[in-house]
Amino acid sequence: MRKLTFTNGDQLAAIGLGTWKSAPGEVGRAIISALEAGYRHLDCAAIYGNEDEIGDALQEAFQKGIVKREELWVTSKLWNNSHARSEILPAIRKTLNDLKLDYIDLYLVHWPVALQPGVAFPKSKDDFRSLEQIPLLETWGGMEELHKKGLARHIGVSNFSIRKLNHLLERAEHAPEMNQVELHPYLQQKDLLQFAKNKGVFLTAYSPLGSRDRPERLKKEGDPDLLDVPVVVEIAEDMDCTPAQVLIAWAVQRGTAVIPKSTHPKRLRENLAAGEIELPSRHMDRLAGLDKHFRFIDGGTWAENNPYYTLANLWDE
Ligand code: A2P
């Protein structure tokens, strides 16, 4: 399994388990199965609404000796409704309390979008706060404080464009160490990947399998299904593996972390085993040719019903 090595020497297993959309009642069992299968990297977030159950599963895993805390990497994320300086510490405390942990390995600013306190998803313009009201640098200052306090061993961002990442990189005391973004052969973000590499920032690929279980509100007519893309299927046949494994191996070979989500033991094992697959350059080249700049998670949720955020200023495209 490839690992990403941070400047302080900490190592992150490239393949982690995604928990977005893992339903309460299901996610705890998935965590135990994943840890038993050998996963040591878990990707969580307060907004996924399942951290409490994940925390119970972690306690069970520690007690049964399946894994030790120090062998495990847990990522979580600050939700958009807690971007003000005074809201950040309480937010991580809630996550730590739910996950029943003393520290988070990596804590990320989930979106460069600010909502009013208590608002999970916006319904009207009053639910938003602008980035003039709460600059990203203010939020980042709060993240740095969490790092200083030892509550987050590493800090980073998610859904940040090159421009927004650079804005922080040029001004931050502690540079963001990770940007978690949507990445797959239909959204390769080669410029962002190159920029991040040059600056020593890692990327984590979310929705690497195309998130076919995403909520209906995030589906559009004619959306592709990555697992059915002919090139992906052909490569899987040639490599005697599955299309999901091709997508995961592709992400790992590009030097990113990747967090496929599953709640099924067989798929969990299959996805982790993709870390052992080496795609030859002829297959990497074919996959490189698939880029369409297509987002499954297009950020539309943040670009409606408010005067502050548009798709253009969200992605800086
Ligand atoms: P399930 O959780 O039922 O296994 P993403 O990681 O891009 O968000 O995609 C998650 C979706 O992909 C879920 O619907 C998940 O289903 C499915 N999935 C996960 N692993 C595999 C696999 N190896 N083969 C097919 N589908 C998979």
Coordinates of N, CA, C and O and ligand atoms in Angstrom, one line a residue, residues 21 207-213 227 244 259-264 267 270-271, ligand 1:
K21 N -22.6 9.2 3.2 CA -23.7 8.4 2.7 C -23.7 7.0 3.4 O -24.6 6.2 3.0
S207 N -15.3 10.9 -4.1 CA -16.2 10.3 -5.1 C -15.4 9.7 -6.2 O -15.6 9.9 -7.4
P208 N -14.4 8.8 -5.9 CA -13.5 8.2 -6.9 C -14.3 7.2 -7.8 O -13.8 6.9 -8.9
L209 N -15.4 6.7 -7.3 CA -16.1 5.7 -8.1 C -17.4 6.4 -8.7 O -18.2 5.7 -9.3
G210 N -17.5 7.7 -8.6 CA -18.6 8.4 -9.2 C -19.8 8.5 -8.3 O -20.9 8.9 -8.7
S211 N -19.7 8.1 -7.0 CA -20.8 8.2 -6.0 C -22.2 7.9 -6.6 O -23.1 8.7 -6.5
R212 N -22.3 6.7 -7.1 CA -23.6 6.4 -7.7 C -24.8 6.4 -6.6 O -25.9 6.4 -7.0
D213 N -24.4 6.4 -5.3 CA -25.4 6.4 -4.3 C -25.6 7.8 -3.7 O -26.2 8.0 -2.7
L227 N -18.3 3.4 -13.4 CA -18.1 2.0 -13.3 C -18.4 1.3 -14.6 O -18.1 0.1 -14.9
A244 N -14.0 -0.8 -10.4 CA -13.8 0.0 -9.1 C -12.3 0.0 -8.8 O -11.7 1.0 -8.5
I259 N -10.6 7.8 -1.3 CA -11.5 7.3 -0.2 C -12.8 6.7 -0.7 O -13.9 7.3 -0.5
P260 N -12.7 5.6 -1.4 CA -13.9 4.9 -1.9 C -14.8 4.6 -0.7 O -14.3 4.1 0.3
K261 N -16.1 4.8 -0.9 CA -17.0 4.4 0.2 C -17.7 3.1 -0.1 O -18.1 2.9 -1.3
S262 N -17.8 2.2 0.8 CA -18.6 1.1 0.7 C -19.1 0.7 2.1 O -18.4 1.0 3.1
T263 N -20.2 0.0 2.2 CA -20.6 -0.6 3.5 C -20.7 -2.1 3.4 O -21.1 -2.8 4.3
H264 N -20.2 -2.6 2.3 CA -20.2 -4.1 2.1 C -18.9 -4.7 2.2 O -17.9 -4.3 1.5
R267 N -16.9 -5.6 -1.0 CA -16.4 -4.4 -1.8 C -15.3 -3.7 -1.0 O -14.4 -3.2 -1.6
E270 N -12.2 -5.6 -1.7 CA -11.9 -5.4 -3.1 C -11.2 -4.0 -3.3 O -10.2 -3.9 -4.0
N271 N -11.8 -3.0 -2.7 CA -11.3 -1.6 -2.9 C -9.9 -1.5 -2.2 O -9.0 -0.9 -2.8
Ligands
A2P1 P1 -21.9 0.2 -1.5 O1 -21.7 1.1 -0.4 O2 -23.3 -0.4 -1.5 O3 -20.8 -0.9 -1.6 P2 -17.9 6.8 -4.1 O4 -16.8 6.2 -3.3 O5 -17.5 7.4 -5.4 O6 -18.7 7.8 -3.3 O7 -18.9 5.6 -4.5 C1 -19.7 4.9 -3.6 C2 -20.6 4.0 -4.3 O8 -19.9 3.0 -5.0 C3 -21.6 3.3 -3.4 O9 -22.8 3.2 -4.1 C4 -20.9 2.0 -3.2 O10 -21.9 1.0 -2.9 C5 -20.4 1.7 -4.5 N1 -19.2 0.9 -4.5 C6 -18.2 0.9 -3.6 N2 -17.3 0.0 -3.9 C7 -17.7 -0.6 -5.0 C8 -17.1 -1.7 -5.8 N3 -16.0 -2.3 -5.5 N4 -17.9 -2.1 -6.9 C9 -19.0 -1.5 -7.2 N5 -19.6 -0.5 -6.5 C10 -18.9 -0.1 -5.4

